[in-house]
Amino acid sequence: MSDMYKEILVKRKTSAANQLAKAGVIALTAVGLVGGIVFMFIPFLVIGIAGGVACYFLVPKLDVEYEYLYVNGDLDIDAIYSRQKRKKVAEYTSAELELLAPENSHALDSYKNKKDMKVRDFTSGEPQKKNYIMVMNKDKGQELVKVELDEAIVNDLRRMAPRKVNLM
């Protein structure tokens, strides 16, 4: 039996809404602090401090990279915020896998219309990248998980569970 270990780093594309939110929070903080210091007006100072707290907690969450760690059928996904803070966001095993297929595959048609399924997106958001969707059976129900896997991982999953991997 061959063992496989693979790491993939996927940088999420920063959307225009995220860039606008980041600029808005920073501008609010600057205007509030400058207004509070120059005009000695307490509400401006409170707005500036509240904006600074929002900058501390919100701005790092807008720059996200996902790290996939694949080891023998198990996929762990970590989110890395602003290249500083790491958080484990998901763990999946090959035993939980019901179906793996490319994003535009007709094998996924029956799953895409279910309303009670949780959809999780761990991709870069770039349309030219090849995305796969994994249908996972978790304790709380099924999940649709969008990931950017490479061919080596897909082939290894196909070797382990050939009926669960559909490449068309």
CSV table of C-alpha atoms in Angstrom, one decimal:
chain,number,residue,atom,x,y,z
A,1,MET,CA,0.0,0.0,0.0
A,2,SER,CA,1.4,3.3,-0.9
A,3,ASP,CA,1.2,6.4,1.4
A,4,MET,CA,0.5,9.8,0.0
A,5,TYR,CA,1.1,13.2,1.7
A,6,LYS,CA,0.4,16.4,-0.2
A,7,GLU,CA,0.0,20.1,0.8
A,8,ILE,CA,-1.7,22.7,-1.4
A,9,LEU,CA,-1.9,26.4,-0.6
A,10,VAL,CA,-4.8,28.3,-2.2
A,11,LYS,CA,-5.0,32.1,-1.9
A,12,ARG,CA,-8.5,33.4,-1.9
A,13,LYS,CA,-9.0,36.3,-4.3
A,14,THR,CA,-9.9,39.5,-2.5
A,15,SER,CA,-13.3,40.7,-3.7
A,16,ALA,CA,-14.2,44.3,-4.4
A,17,ALA,CA,-16.6,44.2,-1.5
A,18,ASN,CA,-13.9,43.1,0.9
A,19,GLN,CA,-11.5,45.8,-0.4
A,20,LEU,CA,-14.2,48.4,0.1
A,21,ALA,CA,-15.0,47.2,3.6
A,22,LYS,CA,-11.3,47.3,4.5
A,23,ALA,CA,-10.9,50.9,3.1
A,24,GLY,CA,-14.2,52.0,4.8
A,25,VAL,CA,-13.2,50.7,8.3
A,26,ILE,CA,-9.7,52.3,8.0
A,27,ALA,CA,-11.1,55.6,6.8
A,28,LEU,CA,-13.7,55.6,9.6
A,29,THR,CA,-10.9,55.0,12.2
A,30,ALA,CA,-8.7,57.8,10.7
A,31,VAL,CA,-11.5,60.3,10.5
A,32,GLY,CA,-12.8,59.5,14.0
A,33,LEU,CA,-9.3,59.7,15.7
A,34,VAL,CA,-8.3,62.9,13.8
A,35,GLY,CA,-11.6,64.5,14.5
A,36,GLY,CA,-11.5,63.5,18.2
A,37,ILE,CA,-8.0,64.8,18.7
A,38,VAL,CA,-8.2,68.0,16.6
A,39,PHE,CA,-11.7,69.1,17.7
A,40,MET,CA,-11.6,67.6,21.2
A,41,PHE,CA,-15.0,66.1,20.5
A,42,ILE,CA,-15.6,62.9,22.5
A,43,PRO,CA,-18.0,61.2,20.0
A,44,PHE,CA,-15.4,61.4,17.2
A,45,LEU,CA,-12.9,59.8,19.6
A,46,VAL,CA,-15.3,57.0,20.5
A,47,ILE,CA,-16.0,56.4,16.8
A,48,GLY,CA,-12.2,56.3,16.1
A,49,ILE,CA,-11.6,53.8,18.9
A,50,ALA,CA,-14.5,51.6,17.8
A,51,GLY,CA,-13.1,51.7,14.2
A,52,GLY,CA,-9.7,50.7,15.5
A,53,VAL,CA,-11.2,47.7,17.3
A,54,ALA,CA,-13.1,46.8,14.1
A,55,CYS,CA,-9.8,47.1,12.1
A,56,TYR,CA,-8.1,44.8,14.6
A,57,PHE,CA,-10.7,42.1,14.3
A,58,LEU,CA,-12.1,42.6,10.8
A,59,VAL,CA,-9.2,43.5,8.4
A,60,PRO,CA,-7.1,40.3,9.0
A,61,LYS,CA,-10.2,38.1,8.3
A,62,LEU,CA,-10.5,39.6,4.8
A,63,ASP,CA,-7.1,38.3,3.6
A,64,VAL,CA,-7.5,34.5,3.6
A,65,GLU,CA,-5.4,31.5,2.3
A,66,TYR,CA,-6.5,27.9,2.5
A,67,GLU,CA,-4.0,25.1,3.1
A,68,TYR,CA,-5.1,21.6,2.2
A,69,LEU,CA,-3.3,18.8,3.9
A,70,TYR,CA,-4.0,15.4,2.3
A,71,VAL,CA,-2.7,12.3,3.9
A,72,ASN,CA,-3.9,8.8,2.8
A,73,GLY,CA,-7.6,9.8,2.1
A,74,ASP,CA,-7.9,12.4,4.9
A,75,LEU,CA,-8.2,16.0,3.9
A,76,ASP,CA,-7.6,18.7,6.6
A,77,ILE,CA,-8.3,22.3,5.6
A,78,ASP,CA,-6.8,25.3,7.5
A,79,ALA,CA,-7.5,28.9,7.0
A,80,ILE,CA,-4.6,31.3,7.3
A,81,TYR,CA,-5.6,34.9,8.0
A,82,SER,CA,-3.2,37.7,6.8
A,83,ARG,CA,-0.3,35.2,6.8
A,84,GLN,CA,-0.3,35.3,10.6
A,85,LYS,CA,-3.0,33.3,12.2
A,86,ARG,CA,-4.0,29.7,11.4
A,87,LYS,CA,-7.3,28.1,12.1
A,88,LYS,CA,-8.5,24.6,11.3
A,89,VAL,CA,-11.8,24.9,9.5
A,90,ALA,CA,-12.6,21.4,8.3
A,91,GLU,CA,-11.6,17.8,8.4
A,92,TYR,CA,-12.8,15.2,6.0
A,93,THR,CA,-12.1,11.4,5.6
A,94,SER,CA,-12.5,9.2,2.6
A,95,ALA,CA,-15.1,7.2,4.6
A,96,GLU,CA,-17.3,10.3,4.7
A,97,LEU,CA,-16.9,10.9,1.0
A,98,GLU,CA,-20.1,10.2,-1.1
A,99,LEU,CA,-19.1,11.8,-4.4
A,100,LEU,CA,-16.2,13.7,-5.8
A,101,ALA,CA,-16.7,15.4,-9.2
A,102,PRO,CA,-15.7,18.5,-11.1
A,103,GLU,CA,-17.8,21.6,-10.4
A,104,ASN,CA,-19.7,21.4,-13.7
A,105,SER,CA,-20.4,17.7,-13.6
A,106,HIS,CA,-23.9,16.3,-14.1
A,107,ALA,CA,-23.3,13.8,-11.4
A,108,LEU,CA,-23.8,16.6,-8.9
A,109,ASP,CA,-27.2,17.8,-10.3
A,110,SER,CA,-29.2,15.9,-7.7
A,111,TYR,CA,-27.2,17.4,-4.9
A,112,LYS,CA,-27.2,21.0,-6.0
A,113,ASN,CA,-30.9,21.5,-5.5
A,114,LYS,CA,-31.2,20.3,-2.0
A,115,LYS,CA,-31.9,23.1,0.4
A,116,ASP,CA,-30.8,21.5,3.6
A,117,MET,CA,-27.2,20.9,2.5
A,118,LYS,CA,-24.5,23.0,3.9
A,119,VAL,CA,-22.2,24.5,1.2
A,120,ARG,CA,-18.6,25.3,2.0
A,121,ASP,CA,-16.3,27.1,-0.4
A,122,PHE,CA,-12.5,26.7,0.2
A,123,THR,CA,-11.4,27.8,-3.3
A,124,SER,CA,-9.6,30.9,-4.6
A,125,GLY,CA,-12.7,32.2,-6.3
A,126,GLU,CA,-10.9,32.5,-9.7
A,127,PRO,CA,-13.0,31.2,-12.6
A,128,GLN,CA,-10.1,29.8,-14.6
A,129,LYS,CA,-9.1,27.3,-11.8
A,130,LYS,CA,-10.5,23.8,-11.9
A,131,ASN,CA,-12.7,23.2,-8.9
A,132,TYR,CA,-14.0,20.0,-7.5
A,133,ILE,CA,-17.0,19.4,-5.3
A,134,MET,CA,-17.0,16.8,-2.6
A,135,VAL,CA,-20.3,15.6,-1.2
A,136,MET,CA,-19.5,14.6,2.3
A,137,ASN,CA,-21.7,12.6,4.8
A,138,LYS,CA,-21.1,14.3,8.2
A,139,ASP,CA,-22.9,13.8,11.5
A,140,LYS,CA,-25.1,16.8,11.0
A,141,GLY,CA,-26.1,15.9,7.4
A,142,GLN,CA,-24.5,16.2,4.0
A,143,GLU,CA,-22.1,19.0,3.0
A,144,LEU,CA,-21.1,20.3,-0.5
A,145,VAL,CA,-17.4,21.2,-0.2
A,146,LYS,CA,-15.8,23.2,-3.1
A,147,VAL,CA,-12.0,22.7,-3.2
A,148,GLU,CA,-9.1,23.1,-5.7
A,149,LEU,CA,-7.5,19.7,-5.7
A,150,ASP,CA,-4.6,18.6,-8.0
A,151,GLU,CA,-4.6,15.5,-10.2
A,152,ALA,CA,-2.5,13.5,-7.8
A,153,ILE,CA,-5.0,13.8,-4.9
A,154,VAL,CA,-7.9,13.1,-7.2
A,155,ASN,CA,-6.2,10.0,-8.6
A,156,ASP,CA,-5.3,8.8,-5.1
A,157,LEU,CA,-9.0,9.2,-4.0
A,158,ARG,CA,-10.0,7.4,-7.2
A,159,ARG,CA,-7.6,4.5,-6.3
A,160,MET,CA,-9.1,4.3,-2.8
A,161,ALA,CA,-12.8,4.7,-3.7
A,162,PRO,CA,-13.3,4.3,-7.5
A,163,ARG,CA,-17.1,4.4,-7.3
A,164,LYS,CA,-17.2,7.6,-5.4
A,165,VAL,CA,-15.0,9.6,-7.8
A,166,ASN,CA,-16.6,10.8,-11.0
A,167,LEU,CA,-14.3,12.7,-13.4
A,168,MET,CA,-16.9,13.5,-16.1
